[in-house]
Amino acid sequence: MNLALKIHEVAVAYGSKPAIIYEGKNYSYADIDKEVGRYAVVLKQLGIGVGDRVAFQLDKCMEFIFLHLANMSIGGVTLPLNSGYKTDEVEYFISDSGSSLFITDGERYRAHQPMLKKLGVKTVLINSESEVEVVTLSTLLEAAEAETKHRDFPSADDDVAIICYTSGTTGLSKGAMITHRNLIANMVDLKNIWQWTENDILLHILPLFHVHGLFVALHGSLNAGSTVIMHERFEPGRVWKTLAEENCTLMMGVPTIYQRLVNEWDKLPNKPDLSEMRVFISGSAPLSVNLFARFEDATGFRILERYGMTETGMNTSNSYYPAGRKPGSVGFPLPGVSLKIVDGKGREVVPGEVGEVLLKGDNIFKGYWQMPEKTMESFVDGWFRSGDLGYQDPYDGMRIYLAGRSKELIITGGYNVYPKEIETVLETHTAVKECAVMGLPDEDFGEKVTAVIVLKEGFEKADPVEIITFCKVRLAAYKCPKTIQFIDELPRNAMGKMQKNQLIEMFK
Ligand code: MCA
Ligand code: AMP
């Protein structure tokens, strides 16, 4: 089965029912299906065929959704890029993936133009910009109107539908190849365990370029025949108002979003009526026990926490029934997912002991794009090595708790940052001799990116603001250090290995 075909079938069944209300504009299932058909014709005319990668760097918009579904419907592979990526980052993704087409807007086109010309990648803009001489979607769509060609859904099952780049411990991002089978299996599991139906109204406030906002929230809703109320940006006050006024039943967010929502709640003179709301779901980063309790005390809702990864989609979830949700725990494996916890030698640990979480199931990705060795390293006997540490509670039905990570990863506001990538950029700064990047606890973002820097001889001091600006030119803003600390020497052990834990203790 092809995911776009599955959604097309839902669209045929639900016709005039509202599918997405984007910033107040209503798109029925039939409207979406029609647009997807037109976009498919355009993509075909642009030469896209089975297996071709199409990269998008767009703000949250309906065009993103039409392009993505259309691309999958003709066998293309979607490469969603974070809207905040800078030119060097985008260059790597387009060239590593060998994308045939790059779709963006005028502003980003102007920023990336020399790079795009250098790569020679075909580029299409979503909006018309008089001063930019690049073909626009609207022009192509006008011409496509008269065409009657149908989508033929040539890819399915183990064919790749989406490549999502995940940062790598070595600093180089890896393209996770996610198949139609992966997406559909996970989507069906979530529909069942969260009792998702056509009666649901989901408030969508997440970005569309990641697993959480795209696979879980958007695909999930369209598959269930529900209605999505979509906001372009997350604004806490507006969320509370919309949940009440639109009779929403479902919402998904990262812990930073729930933290901001509960802060906002305390300020509201009149609390919203959430009588239609079924469930608030959290993931992408650990939800603290405190935040769970604060949200429950304020709103009466026990947030449902689940655990996922780009490479695997969703793995575990707390119970649909509020009493079965335990703060600090990510619940139990989804019906289609097998999970085990192993020690450093790959042997299953005694229940209750901490080890690495290994995963198996139809949700597990196909491998890293053109990185067979990295793919091999990440599997052992058919089990995917998550790099997350966890344990199971034998006295509570083997309930799963995450207990840290074996991979060096910072999660800030639900976005992943690998320290190596930031260290590599910082080390190109003229004043920096060496540095260490780490996540320090932060109430808003969970962890905040912090850099500890040793200056080169001859540089007695440096301006932290200038160093942060240096990073912002080269890296998406969320990856850039929020704080810079200076130190004479980085702590190392007898083997010369840097002791980041000491630095974390020193500066937290
Ligand atoms: C924004 N900023 C951040 C972050 N977001 N800094 C660190 N971490 C962040 N997450 C910075 C911006 O660079 C900017 O800095 C300033 O904050 C304000 O930016 P703005 O765009 O206004 O931010 P915001 O609207 O307040 O965004 C906060 C947010 C957003 C809503 C929490 O980060 C967000 O939507 N996060 C969700 C990410 C997500 O969907 N993750 C799922 C990945 P300056 O002013 O200095 O430029 S999928 C995944 O992890 C797995 C599969 C899973 O299990 O789901
Ligand atoms: P990503 O690479 O963006 O897919 O991020 C996946 C990582 O996010 C996982 O390997 C976990 O470390 C983390 N993660 C996702 N959901 C949770 C959760 N509910 N609790 C703790 N960590 C989580």
Coordinates of C-alpha atoms and ligand atoms in Angstrom, one line a residue:
M1 CA 0.0 0.0 0.0
N2 CA 1.1 3.6 -0.8
L3 CA 0.4 6.1 2.0
A4 CA -0.9 8.7 -0.4
L5 CA -3.3 6.1 -1.9
K6 CA -4.6 5.3 1.7
I7 CA -5.2 9.0 2.3
H8 CA -6.8 9.3 -1.2
E9 CA -9.2 6.5 -0.3
V10 CA -10.2 8.3 2.9
A11 CA -10.7 11.5 0.9
V12 CA -13.0 9.7 -1.5
A13 CA -15.0 8.4 1.5
Y14 CA -15.3 11.7 3.4
G15 CA -15.7 14.1 0.4
S16 CA -17.1 17.4 1.6
K17 CA -16.1 16.9 5.3
P18 CA -13.6 19.5 6.5
A19 CA -10.1 17.9 6.5
I20 CA -7.9 20.8 7.3
I21 CA -8.9 24.3 8.5
Y22 CA -5.7 26.2 7.9
E23 CA -5.7 29.6 9.6
G24 CA -9.4 29.8 9.2
K25 CA -9.6 28.5 5.5
N26 CA -11.5 25.3 5.1
Y27 CA -10.2 22.5 2.9
S28 CA -12.5 19.5 2.6
Y29 CA -11.2 16.1 1.9
A30 CA -12.4 16.5 -1.7
D31 CA -10.5 19.9 -2.0
I32 CA -7.3 18.3 -0.7
D33 CA -7.6 15.3 -3.0
K34 CA -8.2 17.6 -6.0
E35 CA -5.2 19.8 -5.2
V36 CA -3.0 16.8 -4.7
G37 CA -4.0 15.6 -8.1
R38 CA -3.0 18.9 -9.7
Y39 CA 0.3 19.0 -7.8
A40 CA 1.0 15.4 -9.0
V41 CA 0.6 16.5 -12.6
V42 CA 3.1 19.4 -12.0
L43 CA 5.6 17.2 -10.3
K44 CA 5.4 14.7 -13.1
Q45 CA 5.9 17.5 -15.7
L46 CA 9.0 18.6 -13.7
G47 CA 10.4 15.1 -14.3
I48 CA 9.8 13.5 -10.9
G49 CA 9.4 9.7 -11.1
V50 CA 9.7 6.7 -8.8
G51 CA 12.4 7.1 -6.2
D52 CA 13.3 10.7 -7.0
R53 CA 14.0 12.8 -4.0
V54 CA 12.2 16.2 -3.8
A55 CA 13.4 18.5 -1.0
F56 CA 11.1 21.1 0.5
Q57 CA 12.2 24.0 2.6
L58 CA 9.0 25.9 3.4
D59 CA 7.2 27.6 6.2
K60 CA 4.1 25.7 7.5
C61 CA 1.6 26.0 4.7
M62 CA -1.0 24.0 2.7
E63 CA 1.4 23.8 -0.3
F64 CA 3.7 21.7 1.8
I65 CA 0.9 19.2 2.4
F66 CA -0.3 19.1 -1.2
L67 CA 3.3 18.7 -2.5
H68 CA 4.1 16.0 0.0
L69 CA 1.0 13.9 -0.8
A70 CA 1.3 14.5 -4.5
N71 CA 5.0 13.5 -4.5
M72 CA 4.3 10.2 -2.7
S73 CA 1.4 9.6 -5.0
I74 CA 3.7 9.5 -8.1
G75 CA 6.4 7.5 -6.3
G76 CA 8.6 10.4 -5.3
V77 CA 10.4 10.6 -2.0
T78 CA 9.8 13.6 0.2
L79 CA 12.7 15.3 1.9
P80 CA 11.3 17.7 4.4
L81 CA 13.8 20.3 5.6
N82 CA 13.7 22.4 8.8
S83 CA 12.6 25.9 7.8
G84 CA 15.4 27.3 9.9
Y85 CA 18.3 25.6 8.1
K86 CA 21.0 27.9 6.7
T87 CA 22.6 27.6 3.3
D88 CA 25.4 25.3 4.3
E89 CA 23.0 22.9 6.0
V90 CA 20.6 22.8 3.0
E91 CA 23.5 22.3 0.6
Y92 CA 24.5 19.1 2.5
F93 CA 21.0 17.7 2.5
I94 CA 20.3 18.4 -1.2
S95 CA 23.7 17.1 -2.4
D96 CA 23.8 14.1 0.0
S97 CA 20.3 13.0 -1.0
G98 CA 20.9 13.8 -4.7
S99 CA 17.6 15.6 -4.8
S100 CA 16.2 16.2 -8.3
L101 CA 14.0 19.2 -7.2
F102 CA 14.1 21.8 -4.5
I103 CA 10.9 23.7 -3.6
T104 CA 11.1 26.8 -1.5
D105 CA 10.0 30.5 -1.3
G106 CA 11.5 33.7 -2.6
E107 CA 13.3 34.7 0.5
R108 CA 15.0 31.4 1.0
Y109 CA 15.8 31.2 -2.7
R110 CA 17.6 34.5 -2.5
A111 CA 19.6 33.3 0.5
H112 CA 20.6 30.0 -1.1
Q113 CA 20.9 31.2 -4.7
P114 CA 24.7 30.8 -5.3
M115 CA 24.6 27.4 -3.6
L116 CA 21.6 26.2 -5.7
K117 CA 23.3 27.4 -8.9
K118 CA 26.5 25.6 -7.9
L119 CA 24.6 22.4 -7.3
G120 CA 22.6 22.9 -10.5
V121 CA 19.4 21.6 -8.7
K122 CA 16.1 22.4 -10.4
T123 CA 14.3 24.9 -8.1
V124 CA 10.7 25.9 -8.0
L125 CA 9.2 28.7 -5.8
I126 CA 5.8 28.3 -4.2
N127 CA 5.0 32.0 -4.6
S128 CA 5.6 34.5 -7.4
E129 CA 8.4 36.9 -6.9
S130 CA 8.8 39.4 -9.7
E131 CA 12.5 39.9 -9.1
V132 CA 13.3 36.2 -9.0
E133 CA 13.5 34.4 -12.4
V134 CA 12.6 31.0 -11.2
V135 CA 9.5 29.1 -12.2
T136 CA 6.7 29.3 -9.7
L137 CA 4.2 26.6 -8.6
S138 CA 1.2 28.9 -9.4
T139 CA 2.2 29.2 -13.0
L140 CA 2.7 25.5 -13.3
L141 CA -0.6 24.7 -11.6
E142 CA -2.5 27.0 -13.9
A143 CA -1.3 25.0 -16.8
A144 CA -1.9 21.7 -15.0
E145 CA -5.6 22.5 -14.5
A146 CA -6.7 21.1 -17.8
E147 CA -4.8 17.9 -17.5
T148 CA -6.7 14.7 -16.7
K149 CA -3.8 12.4 -15.9
H150 CA -4.3 10.4 -12.7
R151 CA -2.0 9.6 -9.9
D152 CA -0.8 6.0 -10.3
F153 CA 0.7 5.4 -6.8
P154 CA 3.5 3.3 -8.3
S155 CA 5.5 2.9 -5.0
A156 CA 4.3 0.9 -2.0
D157 CA 5.3 -1.3 1.0
D158 CA 9.1 -1.3 1.3
D159 CA 9.7 1.6 -1.2
V160 CA 10.9 4.8 0.5
A161 CA 8.3 7.4 1.0
I162 CA 10.2 10.0 3.1
I163 CA 13.9 10.7 3.9
C164 CA 14.2 12.5 7.2
Y165 CA 17.7 13.7 8.1
T166 CA 18.8 13.1 11.7
S167 CA 21.9 14.6 13.1
G168 CA 24.8 12.3 13.6
T169 CA 27.2 11.8 16.5
T170 CA 30.1 12.3 14.0
G171 CA 28.6 15.7 13.0
L172 CA 27.3 14.4 9.6
S173 CA 23.6 14.1 9.3
K174 CA 22.2 10.7 8.2
G175 CA 19.1 10.4 5.9
A176 CA 16.7 7.9 7.5
M177 CA 14.8 6.1 4.7
I178 CA 11.2 5.7 5.9
T179 CA 9.0 3.4 3.8
H180 CA 5.3 3.3 3.1
R181 CA 5.0 0.2 5.3
N182 CA 6.7 2.0 8.2
L183 CA 4.4 5.0 8.0
I184 CA 1.2 3.0 7.5
A185 CA 1.9 0.4 10.2
N186 CA 2.6 3.1 12.8
M187 CA -0.4 5.2 11.8
V188 CA -2.7 2.2 12.1
D189 CA -1.3 1.3 15.5
L190 CA -1.8 4.9 16.8
K191 CA -5.3 5.1 15.4
N192 CA -6.3 2.0 17.4
I193 CA -4.5 2.7 20.7
W194 CA -5.6 6.4 20.9
Q195 CA -9.1 5.5 19.7
W196 CA -8.8 8.1 16.9
T197 CA -12.0 8.5 14.8
E198 CA -13.7 10.7 12.3
N199 CA -15.3 12.6 15.2
D200 CA -11.9 13.9 16.3
I201 CA -10.8 17.5 15.9
L202 CA -7.1 17.9 16.3
L203 CA -5.4 21.2 17.0
H204 CA -2.1 21.2 14.9
I205 CA 0.6 23.6 16.2
L206 CA 3.8 21.6 15.4
P207 CA 6.1 22.1 12.5
L208 CA 5.3 20.0 9.4
F209 CA 8.9 19.0 8.7
H210 CA 9.3 16.5 11.5
V211 CA 8.0 13.1 12.5
H212 CA 5.8 14.5 15.3
G213 CA 3.9 17.1 13.2
L214 CA 3.9 15.3 9.9
F215 CA 3.7 11.5 10.5
V216 CA 1.8 11.4 13.9
A217 CA -0.4 14.5 13.8
L218 CA -1.1 15.1 10.1
H219 CA -1.0 11.6 8.6
G220 CA -2.8 10.2 11.6
S221 CA -5.7 12.7 11.4
L222 CA -6.1 12.4 7.6
N223 CA -6.1 8.6 8.0
A224 CA -8.8 8.7 10.7
G225 CA -11.0 11.0 8.7
S226 CA -10.8 13.6 11.4
T227 CA -10.6 17.4 11.1
V228 CA -7.4 19.3 11.7
I229 CA -7.4 22.9 12.9
M230 CA -4.0 24.1 11.8
H231 CA -2.1 27.1 13.1
E232 CA 1.0 28.3 11.4
R233 CA 2.7 29.1 14.7
F234 CA 2.4 28.0 18.3
E235 CA 1.0 30.8 20.5
P236 CA -0.1 29.6 23.9
G237 CA -3.0 32.1 24.4
R238 CA -4.4 31.2 21.0
V239 CA -4.2 27.5 21.7
W240 CA -6.4 27.7 24.8
K241 CA -8.9 29.9 23.0
T242 CA -9.0 27.6 19.9
L243 CA -9.3 24.4 21.9
A244 CA -12.4 25.8 23.5
E245 CA -14.0 27.6 20.6
E246 CA -13.5 24.8 18.0
N247 CA -14.5 22.0 20.3
C248 CA -11.1 20.3 19.8
T249 CA -10.6 16.8 21.0
L250 CA -6.9 16.1 20.5
M251 CA -3.6 18.0 20.7
M252 CA 0.0 17.0 20.3
G253 CA 3.0 18.9 21.6
V254 CA 6.5 18.7 23.0
P255 CA 7.2 19.4 26.7
T256 CA 8.2 23.0 26.0
I257 CA 4.8 23.6 24.5
Y258 CA 3.1 22.2 27.6
Q259 CA 5.3 24.2 29.8
R260 CA 4.3 27.4 28.0
L261 CA 0.7 26.4 27.9
V262 CA 0.5 25.8 31.7
N263 CA 2.3 29.2 32.3
E264 CA -0.3 30.8 30.1
W265 CA -3.2 29.0 31.9
D266 CA -2.2 30.6 35.2
K267 CA -2.5 34.0 33.7
L268 CA -6.0 33.5 32.1
P269 CA -8.8 35.3 34.0
N270 CA -11.4 32.9 32.5
K271 CA -10.3 29.3 32.1
P272 CA -11.3 27.7 28.7
D273 CA -14.1 25.1 28.5
L274 CA -12.3 21.9 27.5
S275 CA -15.3 19.7 27.8
E276 CA -14.8 18.2 24.3
M277 CA -11.1 17.5 24.8
R278 CA -10.2 13.8 24.9
V279 CA -6.4 13.8 25.2
F280 CA -3.2 15.9 25.2
I281 CA -0.3 13.9 23.9
S282 CA 3.4 14.7 24.5
G283 CA 6.6 13.4 23.0
S284 CA 10.0 14.1 21.4
A285 CA 11.6 14.9 24.7
P286 CA 11.2 13.8 28.3
L287 CA 8.1 15.2 30.1
S288 CA 9.1 15.9 33.7
V289 CA 7.0 14.5 36.5
N290 CA 6.6 18.1 37.8
L291 CA 5.2 19.4 34.5
F292 CA 2.8 16.4 34.3
A293 CA 1.6 17.2 37.8
R294 CA 1.4 21.0 37.2
F295 CA -0.7 20.4 34.0
E296 CA -3.0 18.0 35.7
D297 CA -3.5 20.4 38.7
A298 CA -4.3 23.3 36.4
T299 CA -6.4 21.6 33.7
G300 CA -7.5 18.3 35.1
F301 CA -5.9 16.5 32.2
R302 CA -3.2 13.8 32.6
I303 CA -0.9 14.2 29.6
L304 CA -0.4 11.0 27.6
E305 CA 3.3 10.6 27.0
R306 CA 4.7 8.5 24.2
Y307 CA 8.2 7.8 22.9
G308 CA 9.4 7.8 19.3
M309 CA 12.3 8.4 17.0
T310 CA 12.8 9.5 13.4
E311 CA 14.1 6.1 12.5
T312 CA 11.3 4.2 14.1
G313 CA 8.2 6.5 14.3
M314 CA 6.4 5.8 17.6
N315 CA 7.5 2.9 19.8
T316 CA 5.7 3.1 23.1
S317 CA 2.7 4.9 24.5
N318 CA 1.0 5.3 27.9
S319 CA -2.5 4.1 28.2
Y320 CA -5.4 5.7 26.5
Y321 CA -7.2 5.6 29.9
P322 CA -6.0 8.5 32.2
A323 CA -5.6 6.3 35.3
G324 CA -3.1 4.1 33.4
R325 CA -0.8 7.0 32.6
K326 CA 2.2 7.2 34.8
P327 CA 4.3 10.4 35.0
G328 CA 8.0 9.8 34.0
S329 CA 7.1 6.6 32.1
V330 CA 6.7 6.3 28.4
G331 CA 4.2 3.4 28.8
F332 CA 4.3 0.2 26.8
P333 CA 5.3 -0.9 23.3
L334 CA 2.7 -0.3 20.6
P335 CA 1.0 -3.5 19.4
G336 CA 3.2 -3.7 16.3
V337 CA 6.5 -3.0 18.1
S338 CA 8.8 -5.4 20.0
L339 CA 11.1 -3.9 22.5
K340 CA 14.0 -5.3 24.6
I341 CA 16.6 -3.9 26.9
V342 CA 20.2 -5.1 26.6
D343 CA 23.5 -4.6 28.3
G344 CA 26.8 -3.6 26.7
K345 CA 27.3 -7.2 25.4
G346 CA 23.8 -7.3 23.8
R347 CA 22.3 -9.6 26.5
E348 CA 18.9 -8.9 27.8
V349 CA 19.1 -7.3 31.3
V350 CA 17.3 -8.5 34.3
P351 CA 13.9 -6.5 34.5
G352 CA 14.5 -3.3 36.4
E353 CA 18.1 -2.9 35.3
V354 CA 19.1 -0.1 32.9
G355 CA 20.3 -1.0 29.4
E356 CA 20.0 0.2 25.8
V357 CA 16.5 0.0 24.2
L358 CA 16.3 -2.2 21.1
L359 CA 13.4 -2.2 18.8
K360 CA 11.8 -4.3 16.1
G361 CA 8.7 -4.1 14.0
D362 CA 7.1 -2.8 10.8
N363 CA 7.7 0.7 12.1
I364 CA 11.5 0.4 11.8
F365 CA 13.1 2.3 9.0
K366 CA 14.9 0.8 6.0
G367 CA 18.4 2.2 6.8
Y368 CA 20.4 5.3 6.3
W369 CA 20.5 6.7 2.8
Q370 CA 23.8 5.7 1.1
M371 CA 25.4 4.8 4.4
P372 CA 25.4 1.0 4.5
E373 CA 28.0 0.8 7.3
K374 CA 26.1 3.2 9.5
T375 CA 23.0 1.1 8.8
M376 CA 24.7 -2.1 9.8
E377 CA 26.1 -0.6 13.0
S378 CA 22.7 0.5 14.0
F379 CA 21.2 -3.0 13.8
V380 CA 22.0 -6.1 15.8
D381 CA 20.4 -9.4 14.8
G382 CA 17.6 -7.5 13.2
W383 CA 17.0 -5.2 16.2
F384 CA 17.4 -1.5 15.9
R385 CA 19.7 0.1 18.5
S386 CA 17.9 3.3 19.7
G387 CA 20.8 4.7 21.6
D388 CA 18.3 5.4 24.4
L389 CA 18.8 4.0 27.9
G390 CA 15.8 2.6 29.7
Y391 CA 14.4 0.0 32.1
Q392 CA 11.2 -2.0 32.6
D393 CA 9.3 -2.2 35.9
P394 CA 8.6 -5.9 36.5
Y395 CA 6.1 -4.9 39.2
D396 CA 4.0 -2.8 36.8
G397 CA 3.6 -5.1 33.7
M398 CA 7.1 -4.2 32.4
R399 CA 6.2 -0.6 32.1
I400 CA 9.0 1.3 30.3
Y401 CA 11.0 4.2 31.7
L402 CA 13.7 6.1 29.8
A403 CA 16.8 6.8 31.8
G404 CA 19.1 8.8 29.6
R405 CA 21.0 8.3 26.3
S406 CA 24.1 6.4 25.3
K407 CA 24.3 8.8 22.3
E408 CA 25.6 12.3 22.9
L409 CA 22.5 14.3 22.1
I410 CA 20.9 17.5 23.3
I411 CA 17.1 17.8 23.0
T412 CA 16.1 21.4 23.1
G413 CA 12.4 22.2 22.8
G414 CA 11.9 18.9 21.0
Y415 CA 14.6 19.5 18.4
N416 CA 17.8 17.4 18.5
V417 CA 21.2 18.9 18.5
Y418 CA 24.4 16.9 18.3
P419 CA 27.2 18.7 20.1
K420 CA 29.8 17.6 17.5
E421 CA 28.2 19.6 14.7
I422 CA 28.2 22.8 16.8
E423 CA 31.8 22.2 18.1
T424 CA 32.9 21.8 14.5
V425 CA 31.5 25.2 13.6
L426 CA 32.8 26.9 16.7
E427 CA 36.3 25.5 16.0
T428 CA 36.4 27.5 12.8
H429 CA 36.1 30.8 14.7
T430 CA 39.5 32.6 14.8
A431 CA 39.5 33.0 18.6
V432 CA 38.5 29.4 19.5
K433 CA 41.3 26.9 20.4
E434 CA 38.9 24.2 21.6
C435 CA 35.4 23.8 22.9
A436 CA 32.8 21.5 24.4
V437 CA 29.1 21.8 23.7
M438 CA 26.5 20.4 26.0
G439 CA 22.9 20.7 27.2
L440 CA 22.3 22.3 30.5
P441 CA 18.9 22.1 32.3
D442 CA 16.4 24.8 31.2
E443 CA 12.9 25.2 32.4
D444 CA 11.6 26.3 29.0
F445 CA 13.5 24.2 26.5
G446 CA 14.3 21.2 28.8
E447 CA 17.9 21.5 27.8
K448 CA 19.7 24.6 26.5
V449 CA 22.7 24.4 24.2
T450 CA 25.8 25.7 26.0
A451 CA 29.4 26.1 24.7
V452 CA 32.4 26.1 26.9
I453 CA 35.4 27.6 25.0
V454 CA 39.1 27.7 25.5
L455 CA 40.6 30.8 23.6
K456 CA 43.7 30.6 21.5
E457 CA 46.9 32.2 22.8
G458 CA 46.8 35.9 22.0
F459 CA 43.0 36.2 22.7
E460 CA 42.5 37.3 26.2
K461 CA 38.8 37.7 25.8
A462 CA 36.1 37.3 23.2
D463 CA 32.5 38.6 22.9
P464 CA 29.9 35.8 23.5
V465 CA 27.3 37.7 21.5
E466 CA 29.7 37.8 18.5
I467 CA 30.4 34.1 18.8
I468 CA 26.7 33.3 19.0
T469 CA 26.1 35.5 15.9
F470 CA 29.0 33.6 14.1
C471 CA 27.1 30.4 14.8
K472 CA 23.7 31.8 13.6
V473 CA 25.1 32.6 10.2
R474 CA 26.1 29.0 9.8
L475 CA 23.5 26.9 11.7
A476 CA 19.8 26.9 12.3
A477 CA 19.1 29.2 15.3
Y478 CA 17.8 26.4 17.6
K479 CA 21.2 24.7 17.4
C480 CA 23.2 27.8 18.4
P481 CA 24.5 28.2 21.9
K482 CA 22.2 30.2 24.2
T483 CA 25.2 30.7 26.6
I484 CA 28.9 30.8 26.1
Q485 CA 31.3 30.1 29.0
F486 CA 35.1 30.5 28.9
I487 CA 37.6 28.3 30.6
D488 CA 41.4 28.1 30.6
E489 CA 41.5 24.3 30.0
L490 CA 38.9 21.6 29.3
P491 CA 38.9 18.9 32.0
R492 CA 40.2 15.6 30.7
N493 CA 40.8 12.2 32.3
A494 CA 44.1 10.3 32.3
M495 CA 43.4 8.9 28.8
G496 CA 42.9 12.5 27.5
K497 CA 39.1 12.0 27.1
M498 CA 37.2 15.2 27.7
Q499 CA 35.0 15.1 30.9
K500 CA 31.8 16.8 29.8
N501 CA 30.0 15.7 33.0
Q502 CA 32.4 17.8 35.0
L503 CA 31.7 20.8 32.8
I504 CA 27.9 20.2 33.2
E505 CA 28.3 20.1 37.0
M506 CA 30.5 23.3 36.9
F507 CA 28.1 25.4 34.8
K508 CA 24.6 24.1 35.4
Ligands
MCA1 C1 12.9 28.2 18.9 N1 14.0 28.5 19.4 C2 14.6 27.5 20.0 C3 13.8 26.4 19.8 N2 12.7 26.9 19.1 N3 15.8 27.4 20.7 C4 16.1 26.2 21.1 N4 15.3 25.1 21.0 C5 14.1 25.2 20.3 N5 13.3 24.1 20.2 C6 14.6 29.9 19.4 C7 14.7 30.5 18.1 O1 15.9 30.1 17.4 C8 14.7 32.0 18.4 O2 15.9 32.4 18.9 C9 13.7 32.0 19.6 O3 13.8 30.7 20.2 C10 12.3 32.3 19.2 O4 12.0 31.6 18.0 P1 10.5 31.2 17.6 O5 10.4 30.6 16.3 O6 9.6 32.3 18.0 O7 10.3 30.0 18.6 P2 9.0 29.4 19.2 O8 7.8 29.6 18.2 O9 8.8 29.9 20.6 O10 9.3 27.8 19.2 C11 9.3 27.1 20.3 C12 8.6 25.7 20.0 C13 9.4 25.1 18.8 C14 7.2 25.9 19.6 C15 8.8 24.9 21.2 O11 10.7 24.9 19.1 C16 8.7 23.8 18.3 O12 7.7 23.8 17.6 N6 9.3 22.7 18.7 C17 8.8 21.4 18.3 C18 9.8 20.6 17.6 C19 9.3 19.3 17.0 O13 8.2 19.3 16.4 N7 10.0 18.2 17.3 C20 9.6 16.9 16.9 C21 10.7 16.2 16.3 P3 16.6 33.7 18.4 O14 15.7 34.8 18.7 O15 17.9 33.7 19.2 O16 16.8 33.5 16.9 S1 10.3 14.5 15.9 C22 11.0 13.7 17.2 O17 11.7 14.2 18.0 C23 10.6 12.2 17.5 C24 10.4 11.4 16.3 C25 9.4 12.2 18.4 O18 9.4 11.3 19.3 O19 8.5 13.0 18.1
AMP2 P1 14.6 12.3 16.8 O1 16.0 12.0 16.4 O2 14.3 13.7 16.6 O3 13.7 11.4 16.2 O4 14.6 12.2 18.3 C1 14.4 10.9 18.9 C2 14.8 10.9 20.4 O5 14.0 11.8 21.1 C3 14.7 9.6 21.0 O6 15.8 8.7 20.7 C4 14.7 10.0 22.5 O7 16.0 10.2 23.0 C5 13.9 11.3 22.4 N1 12.5 11.1 22.8 C6 11.4 11.0 22.0 N2 10.3 10.9 22.8 C7 10.7 10.9 24.1 C8 10.0 10.8 25.3 N3 8.7 10.8 25.4 N4 10.8 10.9 26.5 C9 12.1 11.0 26.4 N5 12.8 11.1 25.2 C10 12.1 11.1 24.1

